[in-house]
CSV table of C-alpha atoms and ligand atoms in Angstrom, one decimal:
chain,number,residue,atom,x,y,z
W,1,MET,CA,5.6,-11.3,23.8
W,2,LYS,CA,2.8,-10.8,21.2
W,3,GLY,CA,2.7,-7.4,19.7
W,4,SER,CA,5.9,-6.2,21.4
W,5,VAL,CA,7.6,-3.3,19.6
W,6,GLY,CA,11.4,-2.9,19.2
W,7,THR,CA,14.3,-2.2,16.9
W,8,ASN,CA,16.1,-5.5,17.3
W,9,VAL,CA,16.5,-7.1,13.8
W,10,GLU,CA,17.9,-10.3,15.3
W,11,ILE,CA,14.7,-10.9,17.3
W,12,ALA,CA,12.6,-10.2,14.2
W,13,ALA,CA,14.8,-12.7,12.2
W,14,GLU,CA,14.4,-15.4,14.9
W,15,GLU,CA,10.6,-15.1,15.1
W,16,LEU,CA,10.4,-15.3,11.3
W,17,ARG,CA,12.6,-18.4,11.2
W,18,LYS,CA,10.2,-20.0,13.7
W,19,GLY,CA,7.4,-19.4,11.1
W,20,ARG,CA,5.8,-16.6,13.0
W,21,LEU,CA,4.5,-13.2,11.9
W,22,VAL,CA,6.5,-10.0,12.3
W,23,ALA,CA,5.5,-6.5,11.2
W,24,ILE,CA,8.2,-4.9,9.2
W,25,PRO,CA,8.8,-1.2,8.3
W,26,THR,CA,9.2,-0.3,4.7
W,27,GLU,CA,9.5,3.2,3.1
W,28,THR,CA,5.9,2.8,1.9
W,29,VAL,CA,3.8,1.2,4.7
W,30,TYR,CA,4.3,-1.4,7.3
W,31,GLY,CA,4.0,-5.0,6.2
W,32,LEU,CA,2.8,-8.1,8.0
W,33,ALA,CA,5.7,-10.5,7.1
W,34,ALA,CA,6.2,-14.3,7.1
W,35,ASN,CA,8.6,-16.7,5.5
W,36,ALA,CA,7.3,-16.7,1.9
W,37,LEU,CA,8.5,-20.3,1.4
W,38,ASP,CA,6.6,-21.7,4.4
W,39,GLU,CA,3.0,-22.3,3.5
W,40,ARG,CA,1.8,-22.5,7.1
W,41,ALA,CA,3.4,-19.2,7.9
W,42,VAL,CA,1.8,-17.6,4.8
W,43,LEU,CA,-1.6,-19.0,5.8
W,44,SER,CA,-1.3,-17.2,9.1
W,45,ILE,CA,-1.0,-13.9,7.2
W,46,PHE,CA,-4.3,-14.5,5.5
W,47,LYS,CA,-5.9,-15.5,8.8
W,48,ALA,CA,-4.6,-12.4,10.7
W,49,LYS,CA,-5.8,-10.0,8.0
W,50,GLU,CA,-9.0,-11.9,7.2
W,51,ARG,CA,-7.8,-11.6,3.7
W,52,PRO,CA,-9.4,-13.8,0.9
W,53,PHE,CA,-7.0,-16.3,-0.7
W,54,SER,CA,-7.8,-14.7,-4.1
W,55,ASP,CA,-5.7,-11.7,-3.1
W,56,PRO,CA,-2.0,-12.5,-3.7
W,57,LEU,CA,0.9,-11.3,-1.6
W,58,ILE,CA,4.1,-9.3,-2.5
W,59,VAL,CA,7.3,-11.2,-1.9
W,60,HIS,CA,10.1,-9.0,-0.5
W,61,VAL,CA,13.8,-9.7,-1.2
W,62,PRO,CA,17.0,-7.9,-0.4
W,63,SER,CA,18.3,-7.4,-3.9
W,64,LEU,CA,17.8,-8.0,-7.6
W,65,VAL,CA,20.1,-11.0,-7.5
W,66,GLU,CA,18.0,-12.6,-4.8
W,67,ALA,CA,14.9,-11.9,-6.8
W,68,SER,CA,16.2,-14.0,-9.7
W,69,LYS,CA,16.1,-17.1,-7.4
W,70,TYR,CA,12.3,-17.0,-7.5
W,71,ILE,CA,11.6,-16.1,-11.1
W,72,LEU,CA,12.0,-17.8,-14.5
W,73,SER,CA,12.9,-14.7,-16.4
W,74,PHE,CA,13.2,-11.0,-16.2
W,75,PRO,CA,11.5,-9.2,-19.1
W,76,ARG,CA,13.8,-6.5,-20.4
W,77,GLN,CA,11.6,-3.4,-19.6
W,78,LEU,CA,10.9,-4.7,-16.1
W,79,GLU,CA,14.6,-5.2,-15.5
W,80,ILE,CA,15.3,-1.6,-16.5
W,81,LEU,CA,12.8,-0.5,-14.0
W,82,ALA,CA,14.2,-2.8,-11.2
W,83,ARG,CA,17.7,-1.5,-11.8
W,84,ALA,CA,16.5,2.1,-11.6
W,85,PHE,CA,14.1,1.9,-8.7
W,86,TRP,CA,15.2,-1.0,-6.4
W,87,PRO,CA,15.5,-0.8,-3.5
W,88,GLY,CA,12.4,1.3,-3.6
W,89,PRO,CA,8.6,1.5,-3.9
W,90,LEU,CA,8.2,-0.5,-7.1
W,91,THR,CA,6.7,-4.0,-7.2
W,92,LEU,CA,7.1,-6.1,-10.4
W,93,LEU,CA,4.9,-8.9,-11.6
W,94,LEU,CA,7.3,-11.6,-12.8
W,95,PRO,CA,7.0,-15.3,-14.0
W,96,LYS,CA,7.4,-17.4,-10.8
W,97,LYS,CA,9.5,-20.5,-10.3
W,98,GLU,CA,7.9,-23.6,-8.8
W,99,CYS,CA,9.5,-22.9,-5.4
W,100,VAL,CA,7.0,-20.0,-5.0
W,101,SER,CA,3.7,-21.4,-3.7
W,102,GLY,CA,0.4,-20.7,-5.5
W,103,LEU,CA,-0.9,-19.7,-2.1
W,104,VAL,CA,1.4,-16.6,-2.3
W,105,THR,CA,0.3,-15.8,-5.8
W,106,ALA,CA,-3.4,-16.7,-5.7
W,107,SER,CA,-2.6,-19.5,-8.2
W,108,SER,CA,-1.2,-17.0,-10.7
W,109,ASN,CA,2.0,-17.9,-12.6
W,110,LEU,CA,3.2,-14.4,-11.8
W,111,VAL,CA,4.8,-13.4,-8.5
W,112,ALA,CA,4.9,-9.8,-7.2
W,113,ILE,CA,8.4,-9.0,-6.1
W,114,ARG,CA,10.0,-5.9,-4.6
W,115,VAL,CA,13.1,-4.8,-2.8
W,116,PRO,CA,11.9,-2.4,0.0
W,117,ASN,CA,14.1,0.6,0.8
W,118,HIS,CA,14.3,0.6,4.6
W,119,PRO,CA,17.6,0.1,6.3
W,120,LEU,CA,16.2,-2.2,9.1
W,121,THR,CA,14.2,-4.4,6.7
W,122,LEU,CA,17.0,-4.6,4.2
W,123,GLN,CA,19.3,-5.8,7.1
W,124,LEU,CA,16.6,-8.2,8.1
W,125,LEU,CA,16.2,-9.6,4.6
W,126,GLN,CA,19.9,-10.0,4.2
W,127,SER,CA,20.1,-12.0,7.4
W,128,LEU,CA,17.4,-14.5,6.3
W,129,ASP,CA,17.8,-17.4,3.8
W,130,PHE,CA,14.2,-17.0,2.7
W,131,PRO,CA,12.2,-14.1,1.2
W,132,LEU,CA,9.3,-12.4,3.1
W,133,ALA,CA,5.7,-12.4,1.9
W,134,ALA,CA,4.2,-9.2,3.3
W,135,PRO,CA,0.9,-7.5,2.6
W,136,SER,CA,0.2,-4.2,4.3
W,137,ALA,CA,-0.2,-4.8,8.1
W,138,ASN,CA,-3.9,-3.8,8.3
W,139,PRO,CA,-7.1,-5.8,8.5
W,140,PHE,CA,-8.3,-6.5,4.9
W,141,GLY,CA,-9.8,-3.5,3.2
W,142,TYR,CA,-8.8,-1.0,5.9
W,143,VAL,CA,-6.3,1.9,5.6
W,144,SER,CA,-2.6,0.8,5.5
W,145,PRO,CA,-0.4,1.5,8.6
W,146,THR,CA,2.4,4.0,8.5
W,147,THR,CA,3.6,3.7,12.1
W,148,PRO,CA,4.3,0.8,14.5
W,149,GLU,CA,1.4,2.1,16.6
W,150,HIS,CA,-1.1,1.7,13.7
W,151,VAL,CA,0.0,-2.0,13.4
W,152,GLN,CA,-0.2,-2.6,17.1
W,153,ALA,CA,-3.7,-1.1,17.5
W,154,GLN,CA,-5.2,-3.6,15.0
W,155,LEU,CA,-3.0,-6.6,14.4
W,156,GLY,CA,-0.7,-6.5,17.5
W,157,SER,CA,-2.1,-9.7,18.9
W,158,PHE,CA,-1.2,-11.6,15.7
W,159,THR,CA,2.4,-10.4,15.5
W,160,SER,CA,5.3,-12.0,17.4
W,161,TYR,CA,7.2,-8.8,17.0
W,162,ILE,CA,6.8,-5.3,15.5
W,163,LEU,CA,10.1,-4.1,14.1
W,164,ASP,CA,10.0,-0.3,14.8
W,165,GLY,CA,11.5,1.6,11.9
W,166,GLY,CA,9.7,4.9,12.7
W,167,PRO,CA,7.0,6.5,10.6
W,168,CYS,CA,7.2,5.5,6.9
W,169,SER,CA,9.0,8.0,4.8
W,170,VAL,CA,6.8,7.7,1.6
W,171,GLY,CA,3.5,6.8,3.2
W,172,ILE,CA,1.7,5.3,0.2
W,173,GLU,CA,2.1,1.8,-1.2
W,174,SER,CA,4.4,0.7,-4.0
W,175,THR,CA,3.6,1.1,-7.7
W,176,ILE,CA,2.8,-2.3,-9.2
W,177,VAL,CA,4.0,-2.9,-12.7
W,178,GLY,CA,3.7,-5.9,-15.0
W,179,ILE,CA,3.4,-6.8,-18.7
W,180,ILE,CA,0.2,-7.6,-20.6
W,181,ASP,CA,0.4,-8.5,-24.3
W,182,GLY,CA,4.0,-7.2,-24.5
W,183,LYS,CA,3.1,-3.8,-23.1
W,184,VAL,CA,4.2,-2.5,-19.7
W,185,ARG,CA,1.2,-1.7,-17.6
W,186,ILE,CA,0.7,0.0,-14.2
W,187,PHE,CA,-1.6,-2.2,-12.1
W,188,ARG,CA,-1.6,0.0,-9.1
W,189,GLN,CA,-0.6,3.7,-8.9
W,190,GLY,CA,1.9,4.2,-6.2
W,191,ALA,CA,5.0,6.0,-5.0
W,192,ILE,CA,6.9,5.7,-8.2
W,193,SER,CA,5.0,7.9,-10.6
W,194,GLU,CA,3.9,7.1,-14.1
W,195,GLU,CA,6.0,10.0,-15.3
W,196,ARG,CA,9.2,8.5,-13.9
W,197,ILE,CA,8.4,5.1,-15.5
W,198,ARG,CA,7.7,6.7,-18.8
W,199,GLU,CA,11.0,8.5,-18.7
W,200,LEU,CA,12.8,5.1,-18.7
W,201,ILE,CA,10.7,3.0,-21.0
W,202,GLY,CA,8.8,5.6,-23.0
W,203,ASN,CA,6.2,4.2,-25.4
W,204,ASP,CA,6.6,0.7,-24.0
W,205,LEU,CA,4.3,1.9,-21.2
W,206,ASP,CA,0.6,1.2,-22.0
W,207,CYS,CA,-2.0,3.9,-21.5
W,208,LEU,CA,-3.2,4.7,-18.0
W,209,PRO,CA,-5.6,2.4,-16.2
W,210,GLN,CA,-9.0,4.1,-15.7
W,211,ALA,CA,-10.1,5.4,-12.3
W,212,PRO,CA,-10.5,2.4,-10.0
W,213,ALA,CA,-14.0,3.2,-9.0
W,214,ARG,CA,-15.2,2.8,-12.5
W,215,ARG,CA,-13.5,-0.4,-13.6
W,216,ALA,CA,-13.4,-4.0,-12.7
W,217,PRO,CA,-10.3,-4.9,-10.6
W,218,VAL,CA,-7.3,-5.8,-12.8
W,219,VAL,CA,-5.4,-7.4,-9.9
W,220,PRO,CA,-7.3,-9.3,-7.3
W,221,GLY,CA,-6.3,-6.9,-4.5
W,222,SER,CA,-7.2,-3.7,-6.4
W,223,LEU,CA,-10.8,-3.9,-5.2
W,224,LYS,CA,-12.4,-0.5,-5.4
W,225,THR,CA,-13.3,-0.4,-1.7
W,226,HIS,CA,-9.7,-0.9,-0.5
W,227,TYR,CA,-8.0,1.6,1.8
W,228,ALA,CA,-11.3,2.6,3.4
W,229,PRO,CA,-11.8,4.1,6.9
W,230,SER,CA,-15.0,3.0,8.7
W,231,LYS,CA,-16.6,6.4,8.6
W,232,PRO,CA,-18.2,7.4,5.3
W,233,LEU,CA,-15.8,9.4,3.1
W,234,ILE,CA,-17.2,11.7,0.4
W,235,LEU,CA,-14.9,13.0,-2.2
W,236,GLY,CA,-15.6,16.2,-4.1
W,237,ASN,CA,-15.6,20.0,-3.9
W,238,ILE,CA,-15.4,20.6,-0.1
W,239,GLU,CA,-17.3,24.0,-0.2
W,240,GLU,CA,-20.2,22.3,-2.0
W,241,LEU,CA,-20.1,19.3,0.2
W,242,LEU,CA,-20.1,21.5,3.4
W,243,ASN,CA,-23.4,23.0,2.3
W,244,ARG,CA,-24.9,19.7,1.3
W,245,TYR,CA,-24.0,18.0,4.6
W,246,LYS,CA,-24.4,21.0,6.9
W,247,GLY,CA,-25.8,20.1,10.3
W,248,ARG,CA,-23.8,16.8,10.4
W,249,LYS,CA,-20.6,16.4,12.4
W,250,ILE,CA,-18.1,16.9,9.7
W,251,ALA,CA,-14.4,16.1,9.4
W,252,VAL,CA,-12.5,17.7,6.6
W,253,LEU,CA,-9.4,16.3,4.8
W,254,SER,CA,-8.0,18.9,2.6
W,255,PHE,CA,-4.9,19.2,0.5
W,256,CYS,CA,-3.6,22.6,1.7
W,257,HIS,CA,-6.6,24.9,2.3
W,258,LEU,CA,-8.1,25.6,5.7
W,259,TYR,CA,-11.9,25.6,5.4
W,260,ARG,CA,-14.2,27.4,7.7
W,261,HIS,CA,-17.8,26.3,8.4
W,262,PRO,CA,-19.8,25.8,11.7
W,263,SER,CA,-20.3,22.1,10.9
W,264,ILE,CA,-16.6,21.3,10.8
W,265,CYS,CA,-15.6,19.4,14.0
W,266,CYS,CA,-12.0,18.7,12.9
W,267,GLN,CA,-9.8,19.2,9.9
W,268,ILE,CA,-6.5,18.0,8.6
W,269,GLN,CA,-4.5,19.7,5.9
W,270,LEU,CA,-2.3,17.1,4.2
W,271,SER,CA,0.2,19.7,3.2
W,272,PRO,CA,-0.2,23.3,4.1
W,273,LYS,CA,2.9,24.0,1.9
W,274,GLN,CA,1.3,22.3,-1.1
W,275,SER,CA,3.7,19.4,-1.4
W,276,LEU,CA,2.2,16.2,-3.0
W,277,VAL,CA,5.1,14.2,-1.5
W,278,GLU,CA,4.2,15.5,2.0
W,279,ALA,CA,0.5,14.9,1.4
W,280,ALA,CA,1.2,11.2,0.5
W,281,LYS,CA,3.3,10.8,3.6
W,282,ASN,CA,0.5,12.1,5.8
W,283,LEU,CA,-2.6,10.6,4.1
W,284,PHE,CA,-3.1,7.3,5.9
W,285,ALA,CA,-2.3,8.6,9.4
W,286,ALA,CA,-4.8,11.4,8.7
W,287,LEU,CA,-7.5,9.0,7.6
W,288,ARG,CA,-6.9,6.8,10.7
W,289,PHE,CA,-7.0,9.9,13.0
W,290,LEU,CA,-10.3,11.3,11.5
W,291,ASP,CA,-11.8,7.8,11.7
W,292,THR,CA,-11.4,7.9,15.5
W,293,GLN,CA,-13.1,11.2,16.0
W,294,GLY,CA,-16.7,11.6,17.0
W,295,ILE,CA,-17.8,12.7,13.6
W,296,ASP,CA,-20.5,11.5,11.1
W,297,ILE,CA,-18.7,12.0,7.8
W,298,ILE,CA,-15.3,12.8,6.3
W,299,LEU,CA,-15.2,15.2,3.4
W,300,ALA,CA,-12.1,15.1,1.2
W,301,GLU,CA,-10.9,16.6,-2.0
W,302,GLU,CA,-8.7,15.3,-4.8
W,303,VAL,CA,-5.2,16.7,-5.4
W,304,GLU,CA,-3.6,17.5,-8.7
W,305,ASP,CA,-3.5,14.3,-10.8
W,306,VAL,CA,0.3,14.3,-11.5
W,307,GLY,CA,3.2,12.4,-10.0
W,308,ILE,CA,2.4,10.8,-6.7
W,309,GLY,CA,-0.8,12.8,-6.7
W,310,ARG,CA,-2.3,10.1,-8.9
W,311,ALA,CA,-1.7,7.5,-6.2
W,312,ILE,CA,-3.2,9.9,-3.6
W,313,ASN,CA,-6.3,10.3,-5.7
W,314,ASP,CA,-6.5,6.5,-6.4
W,315,ARG,CA,-6.5,5.8,-2.6
W,316,LEU,CA,-9.1,8.6,-1.9
W,317,LYS,CA,-11.4,7.2,-4.6
W,318,ARG,CA,-11.1,3.7,-3.2
W,319,ALA,CA,-11.8,5.0,0.3
W,320,ALA,CA,-14.8,6.9,-1.0
W,321,ALA,CA,-16.1,3.9,-3.0
W,322,LEU,CA,-17.4,2.2,0.1
W,323,THR,CA,-19.7,5.2,0.7
W,324,ASP,CA,-20.7,5.2,-3.0
W,325,ILE,CA,-21.7,1.5,-2.7
W,326,ALA,CA,-23.6,2.1,0.6
W,327,ALA,CA,-25.5,5.1,-1.0
W,328,SER,CA,-26.5,3.1,-4.0
W,329,ALA,CA,-27.5,0.0,-2.1
V,401,TXA,O1,4.2,-0.9,-0.6
V,401,TXA,C1,3.7,-2.0,-0.7
V,401,TXA,O2,3.5,-2.6,-1.8
V,401,TXA,C2,3.3,-2.7,0.6
V,401,TXA,C3,4.6,-3.0,1.4
V,401,TXA,C4,4.4,-3.7,2.7
V,401,TXA,O3,5.5,-3.6,0.6
V,401,TXA,N1,2.6,-3.9,0.4
V,401,TXA,C5,1.3,-3.9,0.0
V,401,TXA,O4,0.8,-5.2,-0.1
V,401,TXA,O5,0.7,-2.9,-0.3
V,401,TXA,P1,-0.8,-5.5,-0.2
V,401,TXA,O6,-0.9,-6.9,-0.1
V,401,TXA,O7,-1.5,-4.6,0.7
V,401,TXA,O8,-1.0,-5.1,-1.7
V,401,TXA,C6,-0.4,-5.8,-2.7
V,401,TXA,C7,-1.1,-5.8,-4.0
V,401,TXA,C8,-2.5,-6.4,-3.9
V,401,TXA,O9,-3.4,-5.5,-4.6
V,401,TXA,C9,-2.3,-7.7,-4.7
V,401,TXA,O10,-3.5,-8.1,-5.4
V,401,TXA,C10,-1.2,-7.3,-5.7
V,401,TXA,O11,-0.4,-6.5,-4.9
V,401,TXA,N2,-0.5,-8.6,-6.1
V,401,TXA,C11,0.3,-9.3,-5.3
V,401,TXA,N3,0.7,-10.4,-5.9
V,401,TXA,C12,0.2,-10.3,-7.2
V,401,TXA,C13,0.3,-11.1,-8.3
V,401,TXA,N4,1.0,-12.3,-8.3
V,401,TXA,N5,-0.4,-10.8,-9.4
V,401,TXA,C14,-1.1,-9.6,-9.4
V,401,TXA,N6,-1.2,-8.8,-8.4
V,401,TXA,C15,-0.6,-9.1,-7.3
V,402,MG,MG1,-2.9,-3.6,1.5
């Protein structure tokens, strides 16, 4: 039955073998998966998400050995990272073999590959003789899902099965790493921090990309308005913003502080105990929850720009970019 939720890996595998869509749990966010080698199945991902074909998909495999089936070579620095972080929240851009369709890579010669670290999905991938193309299981541009309920609410009718792996343990998407002009480059900040990558490859890592809201997208999917709730989100100093927007129905998304103001209708503290890891885990569910409240505006603040905090700030800036664009239009 469409959109049914369960923990049966065999059902998930059967549906995928038939060319259907299955939502899969990963440690980062839920993915909307299809057989990556079946163009018709891959097409249905784009259709369900209303995703432009210019935005390529990540291919999920069960191991580094399996990854080698789909790539021409493994640049040394990227292999070091794969050995250190797979299975885990790291996606690598690697030269693709012909068997990987240009539909998956948006005609690029590079394919994005990762080994996700979730026991059910690893079991699923091991039982299949094809890899899984899977973007985050949300309509294009919206906040990524971190529970089966999030998937069901928006894309349930497009999935043949939602494999229930519980709430995602990391809660923010994988870090995307590739090579440009011989230098390792972070294309999307994510759960593996820049600091951890630098520890392994040191100066081979190119300087930081600039804040997404101020640059042209480097990868097609890193559009600055990604990860956005439908309510306007304003990022800044919450005390100041509360005064500027007083009289409106305000939701506050803070890191740890509890703000008090008569205009606040609801508030979520991402981590009262001030843990960036916990804040990352709670971020998307918090944005989704606030988006359903009877409020006019979400006020949010950046967290410390270190470790996984960089990825949190990146997602908050992208969520706020939609509001920036609307204000300047
Ligand atoms: O944590 C994650 O990465 C999750 C889980 C499900 O694995 N997936 C995810 O997929 O976030 P998606 O499609 O929402 O974001 C993937 C990003 C997009 O920005 C896309 O442009 C980029 O990866 N990407 C995929 N293939 C690429 C390629 N061949 N070259 C450059 N960028 C690529
Ligand atoms: Mg996505």
